[in-house]
Amino acid sequence: MAKLSLLATLLTIFFIHSLCCPDEQKQALLQFKSNFYSVFLSNSSFDSSTFGLESWNSSLDCCAWERVVCNPRSPLKPVIGLYLDSIVPMQSFEPMLVTSSVLTPLFRVITLMLLDISSNYIQNGIPGKGFANLTKLVYLDLRQNSFKGSIPLELFHLSFLQYLDLSSNSLEGVLSPEVGYLQNLRTLRLDENFLGGDIPREIENLTKLQNLSLRHNEFSGGFPSSVLQLKELEELDLRENLFSMQIPSEIGKLSNISTLALGKNKLTGVIPASVQNLSKLETLELENNMLSGEIPSWLFHKKALKNLFLGGNNLTWNNNLKIVPECMLSKLSLKSCGLAGTIPEWISTQKSLDFLDLSNNKLEGFFPPWLAEMEVGSIILSDNKLTGTIPPRLFRSLSLSVLALSRNTLSGELPANIGDANEIMILMLAENNFTGPIPTSIANIYRLLLLDLSGNRFSGNTFPAFDPEALLAFVDFSSNELSGEVPVTFSRETKILALGKNNFSGTLPKNLTTMSQLEHLDLHDNHIMGEFPEFLSEIPTLQVLNLRNNSLNGFIPDTISNLSNLQILDVSSNSLVGSIPEVLGNLIGMTETPNTLSSVSDIFTFSIEFNDLLVNWKNSIQGLSSHSLVIYSLLDLSKNQLSGKIPASLGHLKDLKVLNISYNRFSGSIPESFGNMDSLESLDLSHNELSGSIPQSLSKLLQLGTLDVSNNKLWGQIPVGGQMNTMNDPNFFANNSGLCGMQIRVPCPEEPSPPKTQDSERKETWFLWEGAWIGFPLGFFLSVLIIFLTGYLVPAPPPNRRRLRRTSISNFY
């Protein structure tokens, strides 16, 4: 029995040992976990359960841990796979917290064949020397981090590597020719980085490559001919780069290709006829290049074709051609391809169609009933000449998620059943001739994210009452005939609210503060009255505030400095009084360029055009694209009744591009600190009561293109140097007290004296008359005194001279 007990003990020990991963690997993984935990220990909101590493503890075999894969065939049970994606808890994530040094322990697990550390926002460069230890790697996924610098050459010497994904980082530089050493590679993804230059010729050595995706980089040169040698290639995605010249005719040699995506480059020429040879082609994406010629009809005879994107080129559609498709398309884009007449009826044969973009063409006629019945997910027909009404049948669709009909000539009232289309996320009907009230049933569309009804003739004062918990983020009712009080029955998630150019009246409602995510509030050109509302400072997310051309009065409150994200403030053409608050110079959004600007369109795979924000930009009303508002910063206080001195604190607004305080009652001098506004492009101080000289510091403003100081009381020489030498429009300096300089061709004296004001002239006149009344008797008294002293104190001359002297004196009197 003792022998049997000993044998059982030995078997048990051997069995337990055979299930355990090597201790040095276990310790390495525990160190990795500790490194990650230490990053977040200082964060009070840290919750270790969000990592997905809670099973990693010393009491368990690491082969039993979550996210860990061991080799069951080896007696040592080494770790061969680590799924460490998305372990950074998003609620605790802060930029620059997680650095690549946390990965160091992993490089001791030299048996690794699979490593996925994607979506962790890890900073700094990729540690090439560490990865050089992992010589057995077959699968490496580093996507969606924040790695910087170039791709380390050590990665290209991992000879067993079959899958490499470095996409969605901040990598830069060129793709090294050493990439050609990865001869076992099947997939290479480098999307969404800053890589550039030519594709190296050595990429043709990757003869087993099946998927090559370089989307959204800065690669340039002609279409890489070396890619044409990759006979196993099934997916080629070169979209959003700088490739130029023609698509080579040899493209037809890629006989296994199923996805050919070359959109958003600078490719020219025609669609090569050899594309006909690609019998497995399912997706052809050539949008937004400079391709020309007629769209070949043989494309519609490719039976495997499912997705066809040809829009945004110089391609033309033969409107006389009768198309009988042999393919069954899921997605079709022919935007800006010259389609004319009615919407082509052959599209009705595409029963699987989910995405249709025929925007920016010359299509006419009614919205076809057959299209309303097809259950298409996305219908984009903007920028055409469609007429009539929208069929109510369209809104009984169970699939419709995007409907864009902007900039047509559609008319009538919107169907009352519009709220039945529960799947709609994007509804864009701007710039048509729709009339009547906005249907209240729209509020029933819970998934609605973007609603643009601007530029129509909607009227009434009844508005949809959206659920506060709805997803609606973008609302544009501007340029209609809506009236009543400003509506606030929108979602708490609303980020953009544009209600300008209507007939709204009354005061601004305090309920605006319930939209805690509001970034863009535009109410220009209405009839809003009352004092500038202090409660707006309770919406710290505001980036754009446009209240231009209303009837606001009172002071600009100091609490406006709480809007730390404010980039654009336009309160021009109101009746505001008082001075500019000193704290206005503390607006961080105008002193620092923001890192990001949220956009509703980020979640969609196609571009969504929002209405531009209309502002007074460099003395003319211009539209600023809402896609790139992040690069703009504007402060417009013009056409009010503001007074006092201009605060020097405005000079702190280093990111400000436009400053307009014209048509007010400001006095005093132009602050010297204005020379610190490095980004300033336009400065308008005209029609005030400013005095003194123009500060020389303005010559430091290298971006300044417009300076208007007309109709003030300025004098002296206009500064020279830098951009000031280009300010040669005399109208921008007119009607001042005495400006001179080469810009207006008025020479300056060597030492210009200050101009005479009314007070100084009055004082000078008083001095002259007082001098006359005081000086005459004083002079007479002095003369008599001198004569007296001369006659009685000077020794007497000889008699003959004394008579002559007296005679001359008597003659003098």
Short mmCIF file of C-alpha atoms in Angstrom, two decimals, residues 484-749:
data_model
loop_
_atom_site.label_atom_id
_atom_site.label_comp_id
_atom_site.label_asym_id
_atom_site.label_seq_id
_atom_site.Cartn_x
_atom_site.Cartn_y
_atom_site.Cartn_z
CA GLY A 484 -42.79 81.62 -31.12
CA GLU A 485 -40.35 81.05 -28.30
CA VAL A 486 -37.07 79.25 -28.86
CA PRO A 487 -37.84 75.50 -28.71
CA VAL A 488 -35.90 73.43 -26.18
CA THR A 489 -37.72 70.09 -26.41
CA PHE A 490 -34.66 68.23 -27.65
CA SER A 491 -32.45 65.45 -26.37
CA ARG A 492 -29.91 65.94 -23.60
CA GLU A 493 -27.41 64.50 -26.09
CA THR A 494 -27.86 67.41 -28.53
CA LYS A 495 -24.46 68.72 -29.57
CA ILE A 496 -25.42 71.08 -32.41
CA LEU A 497 -28.56 73.24 -32.32
CA ALA A 498 -28.99 75.62 -35.26
CA LEU A 499 -32.14 77.77 -35.20
CA GLY A 500 -30.88 80.91 -36.91
CA LYS A 501 -32.74 83.03 -39.44
CA ASN A 502 -36.28 82.39 -38.25
CA ASN A 503 -38.85 84.50 -36.40
CA PHE A 504 -38.20 83.29 -32.87
CA SER A 505 -38.89 85.91 -30.19
CA GLY A 506 -38.86 86.39 -26.45
CA THR A 507 -35.91 85.74 -24.17
CA LEU A 508 -33.56 82.81 -24.32
CA PRO A 509 -35.02 79.94 -22.26
CA LYS A 510 -32.96 78.70 -19.30
CA ASN A 511 -33.92 75.13 -20.26
CA LEU A 512 -31.10 75.28 -22.81
CA THR A 513 -28.87 74.23 -19.92
CA THR A 514 -30.51 70.78 -19.90
CA MET A 515 -28.54 70.03 -23.09
CA SER A 516 -25.41 69.29 -21.14
CA GLN A 517 -23.47 68.16 -24.24
CA LEU A 518 -24.25 71.26 -26.34
CA GLU A 519 -21.24 72.39 -28.38
CA HIS A 520 -22.79 74.60 -31.07
CA LEU A 521 -25.67 77.04 -30.46
CA ASP A 522 -26.67 79.23 -33.40
CA LEU A 523 -29.63 81.63 -33.05
CA HIS A 524 -28.55 84.44 -35.36
CA ASP A 525 -31.07 86.69 -37.15
CA ASN A 526 -34.09 86.24 -34.91
CA HIS A 527 -35.99 88.62 -32.60
CA ILE A 528 -34.55 87.46 -29.29
CA MET A 529 -34.49 90.13 -26.60
CA GLY A 530 -33.49 90.58 -22.99
CA GLU A 531 -30.10 90.73 -21.34
CA PHE A 532 -27.20 88.57 -22.35
CA PRO A 533 -28.08 85.36 -20.47
CA GLU A 534 -25.64 84.46 -17.70
CA PHE A 535 -26.98 80.91 -17.53
CA LEU A 536 -25.17 80.08 -20.78
CA SER A 537 -22.03 79.83 -18.68
CA GLU A 538 -23.55 76.65 -17.22
CA ILE A 539 -22.94 74.86 -20.54
CA PRO A 540 -19.14 74.43 -20.40
CA THR A 541 -19.10 72.27 -23.54
CA LEU A 542 -20.04 75.23 -25.79
CA GLN A 543 -17.57 75.74 -28.62
CA VAL A 544 -19.69 77.95 -30.90
CA LEU A 545 -22.14 80.64 -29.70
CA ASN A 546 -23.77 82.74 -32.43
CA LEU A 547 -26.39 85.29 -31.32
CA ARG A 548 -25.75 87.81 -34.10
CA ASN A 549 -28.45 90.27 -35.18
CA ASN A 550 -30.97 90.01 -32.36
CA SER A 551 -32.17 92.53 -29.77
CA LEU A 552 -30.03 91.56 -26.80
CA ASN A 553 -29.15 94.32 -24.35
CA GLY A 554 -27.32 94.78 -21.08
CA PHE A 555 -23.74 93.86 -20.27
CA ILE A 556 -21.54 90.99 -21.31
CA PRO A 557 -21.29 89.09 -17.99
CA ASP A 558 -17.97 88.09 -16.43
CA THR A 559 -19.28 84.54 -16.15
CA ILE A 560 -18.67 84.12 -19.87
CA SER A 561 -15.12 83.15 -18.90
CA ASN A 562 -16.56 79.83 -17.65
CA LEU A 563 -17.01 78.78 -21.29
CA SER A 564 -13.48 77.44 -21.46
CA ASN A 565 -14.09 75.57 -24.74
CA LEU A 566 -15.54 78.56 -26.61
CA GLN A 567 -13.85 79.07 -29.99
CA ILE A 568 -16.41 81.22 -31.79
CA LEU A 569 -18.40 84.00 -30.12
CA ASP A 570 -20.54 86.22 -32.33
CA VAL A 571 -22.87 88.69 -30.58
CA SER A 572 -22.62 91.41 -33.22
CA SER A 573 -25.55 93.64 -34.24
CA ASN A 574 -27.28 93.74 -30.85
CA SER A 575 -27.67 96.51 -28.25
CA LEU A 576 -25.09 95.43 -25.70
CA VAL A 577 -23.59 98.16 -23.50
CA GLY A 578 -20.76 98.56 -21.04
CA SER A 579 -17.18 97.49 -21.44
CA ILE A 580 -15.54 94.28 -22.59
CA PRO A 581 -14.92 92.14 -19.50
CA GLU A 582 -11.23 91.63 -18.71
CA VAL A 583 -11.91 87.92 -18.19
CA LEU A 584 -12.76 87.55 -21.89
CA GLY A 585 -9.03 87.18 -22.42
CA ASN A 586 -9.08 83.98 -20.37
CA LEU A 587 -11.09 81.91 -22.86
CA ILE A 588 -8.91 78.83 -23.24
CA GLY A 589 -10.64 77.80 -26.48
CA MET A 590 -9.24 80.96 -28.10
CA THR A 591 -5.77 80.62 -26.61
CA GLU A 592 -5.04 76.96 -27.33
CA THR A 593 -5.84 74.92 -30.43
CA PRO A 594 -8.15 72.10 -29.30
CA ASN A 595 -7.03 68.52 -29.93
CA THR A 596 -10.37 67.21 -31.15
CA LEU A 597 -13.74 68.35 -32.31
CA SER A 598 -16.55 65.85 -32.08
CA SER A 599 -18.47 65.17 -35.21
CA VAL A 600 -21.70 63.29 -35.77
CA SER A 601 -20.31 62.04 -39.09
CA ASP A 602 -17.45 60.13 -37.45
CA ILE A 603 -19.62 57.04 -37.05
CA PHE A 604 -20.59 56.79 -40.73
CA THR A 605 -18.65 55.31 -43.62
CA PHE A 606 -19.70 58.07 -46.03
CA SER A 607 -19.37 61.84 -45.86
CA ILE A 608 -22.19 63.95 -44.45
CA GLU A 609 -22.30 67.61 -45.46
CA PHE A 610 -23.56 69.94 -42.73
CA ASN A 611 -24.53 73.53 -43.37
CA ASP A 612 -21.70 75.98 -42.95
CA LEU A 613 -21.64 78.34 -40.00
CA LEU A 614 -22.23 81.83 -41.40
CA VAL A 615 -20.05 84.51 -39.80
CA ASN A 616 -18.54 87.86 -40.69
CA TRP A 617 -15.13 86.67 -41.82
CA LYS A 618 -12.76 89.40 -42.99
CA ASN A 619 -15.47 91.96 -43.78
CA SER A 620 -17.80 89.61 -45.62
CA ILE A 621 -20.35 87.00 -44.60
CA GLN A 622 -18.80 83.63 -45.26
CA GLY A 623 -19.54 80.04 -44.36
CA LEU A 624 -17.16 78.12 -42.13
CA SER A 625 -17.35 74.39 -42.73
CA SER A 626 -18.62 72.57 -39.65
CA HIS A 627 -16.28 69.71 -40.55
CA SER A 628 -13.25 71.84 -39.76
CA LEU A 629 -14.43 74.36 -37.17
CA VAL A 630 -11.55 73.13 -35.05
CA ILE A 631 -9.20 75.38 -37.04
CA TYR A 632 -11.31 78.52 -36.54
CA SER A 633 -11.45 80.94 -33.64
CA LEU A 634 -13.49 84.14 -33.90
CA LEU A 635 -14.63 86.95 -31.60
CA ASP A 636 -17.16 89.41 -33.07
CA LEU A 637 -18.61 92.13 -30.82
CA SER A 638 -19.23 94.65 -33.61
CA LYS A 639 -22.28 96.88 -34.06
CA ASN A 640 -23.24 97.23 -30.41
CA GLN A 641 -22.98 100.14 -27.95
CA LEU A 642 -19.95 98.91 -26.06
CA SER A 643 -17.60 101.53 -24.63
CA GLY A 644 -14.57 102.08 -22.44
CA LYS A 645 -11.04 100.97 -23.15
CA ILE A 646 -10.15 97.79 -24.99
CA PRO A 647 -8.77 95.42 -22.34
CA ALA A 648 -5.16 94.41 -22.87
CA SER A 649 -6.15 90.89 -21.79
CA LEU A 650 -7.51 90.23 -25.29
CA GLY A 651 -3.89 89.89 -26.33
CA HIS A 652 -3.86 86.52 -24.53
CA LEU A 653 -6.11 85.04 -27.25
CA LYS A 654 -3.19 83.58 -29.18
CA ASP A 655 -5.32 81.23 -31.29
CA LEU A 656 -7.84 83.90 -32.35
CA LYS A 657 -8.07 84.31 -36.12
CA VAL A 658 -10.67 87.09 -36.38
CA LEU A 659 -11.31 89.94 -33.94
CA ASN A 660 -14.04 92.44 -34.85
CA ILE A 661 -15.08 95.14 -32.38
CA SER A 662 -16.00 97.80 -34.98
CA TYR A 663 -18.99 100.17 -34.77
CA ASN A 664 -18.90 100.66 -31.01
CA ARG A 665 -17.76 103.52 -28.74
CA PHE A 666 -14.37 102.31 -27.59
CA SER A 667 -11.85 104.95 -26.58
CA GLY A 668 -8.24 105.02 -25.48
CA SER A 669 -5.40 103.40 -27.37
CA ILE A 670 -4.99 100.10 -29.19
CA PRO A 671 -3.38 97.69 -26.70
CA GLU A 672 0.25 96.84 -27.36
CA SER A 673 -0.62 93.27 -26.36
CA PHE A 674 -2.47 92.74 -29.65
CA GLY A 675 0.95 91.93 -31.08
CA ASN A 676 0.84 88.67 -29.11
CA MET A 677 -2.13 87.22 -31.03
CA ASP A 678 0.03 85.03 -33.22
CA SER A 679 -2.82 83.47 -35.26
CA LEU A 680 -4.71 86.69 -36.00
CA GLU A 681 -5.72 87.01 -39.66
CA SER A 682 -8.26 89.86 -39.47
CA LEU A 683 -8.53 92.79 -37.04
CA ASP A 684 -11.36 95.30 -37.39
CA LEU A 685 -11.35 98.28 -34.97
CA SER A 686 -13.08 100.75 -37.28
CA HIS A 687 -15.80 103.25 -36.33
CA ASN A 688 -14.82 103.81 -32.72
CA GLU A 689 -13.15 106.67 -30.83
CA LEU A 690 -9.69 105.17 -30.50
CA SER A 691 -6.75 107.57 -30.21
CA GLY A 692 -2.98 107.39 -30.08
CA SER A 693 -0.83 105.56 -32.57
CA ILE A 694 -1.08 102.08 -34.05
CA PRO A 695 1.25 99.87 -31.97
CA GLN A 696 4.43 98.71 -33.69
CA SER A 697 3.83 95.26 -32.13
CA LEU A 698 1.26 94.51 -34.87
CA SER A 699 4.17 94.01 -37.27
CA LYS A 700 4.86 90.71 -35.46
CA LEU A 701 1.55 89.23 -36.66
CA LEU A 702 2.71 87.05 -39.53
CA GLN A 703 -0.82 85.82 -40.37
CA LEU A 704 -2.49 89.23 -40.45
CA GLY A 705 -4.16 89.85 -43.80
CA THR A 706 -6.77 92.50 -42.94
CA LEU A 707 -6.45 95.52 -40.63
CA ASP A 708 -9.24 98.12 -40.53
CA VAL A 709 -8.76 101.10 -38.19
CA SER A 710 -10.75 103.63 -40.20
CA ASN A 711 -13.00 106.26 -38.60
CA ASN A 712 -11.15 106.71 -35.34
CA LYS A 713 -8.82 109.41 -33.92
CA LEU A 714 -5.52 107.69 -34.56
CA TRP A 715 -2.35 109.58 -35.55
CA GLY A 716 1.28 108.95 -36.28
CA GLN A 717 3.14 106.56 -38.50
CA ILE A 718 1.54 103.27 -39.53
CA PRO A 719 3.90 100.50 -38.38
CA VAL A 720 6.17 98.88 -40.95
CA GLY A 721 7.61 95.40 -41.18
CA GLY A 722 6.11 91.98 -41.73
CA GLN A 723 2.52 91.88 -42.90
CA MET A 724 2.07 95.59 -42.10
CA ASN A 725 3.91 96.38 -45.32
CA THR A 726 1.06 94.75 -47.28
CA MET A 727 -1.73 96.85 -45.69
CA ASN A 728 -2.02 99.26 -48.60
CA ASP A 729 -5.78 99.88 -48.80
CA PRO A 730 -6.24 103.56 -47.83
CA ASN A 731 -9.92 102.92 -46.99
CA PHE A 732 -8.83 100.89 -43.97
CA PHE A 733 -6.97 103.93 -42.54
CA ALA A 734 -9.35 106.71 -43.64
CA ASN A 735 -10.94 109.36 -41.41
CA ASN A 736 -8.41 109.49 -38.61
CA SER A 737 -6.58 112.45 -37.03
CA GLY A 738 -3.32 112.20 -38.85
CA LEU A 739 -2.02 108.81 -39.90
CA CYS A 740 0.93 108.67 -42.25
CA GLY A 741 3.11 106.03 -43.79
CA MET A 742 4.11 104.36 -46.98
CA GLN A 743 0.94 102.17 -46.91
CA ILE A 744 -1.28 105.18 -47.66
CA ARG A 745 1.40 107.19 -49.54
CA VAL A 746 1.39 109.97 -46.94
CA PRO A 747 4.93 110.95 -45.86
CA CYS A 748 5.58 111.29 -42.16
CA PRO A 749 7.51 114.19 -40.57
#
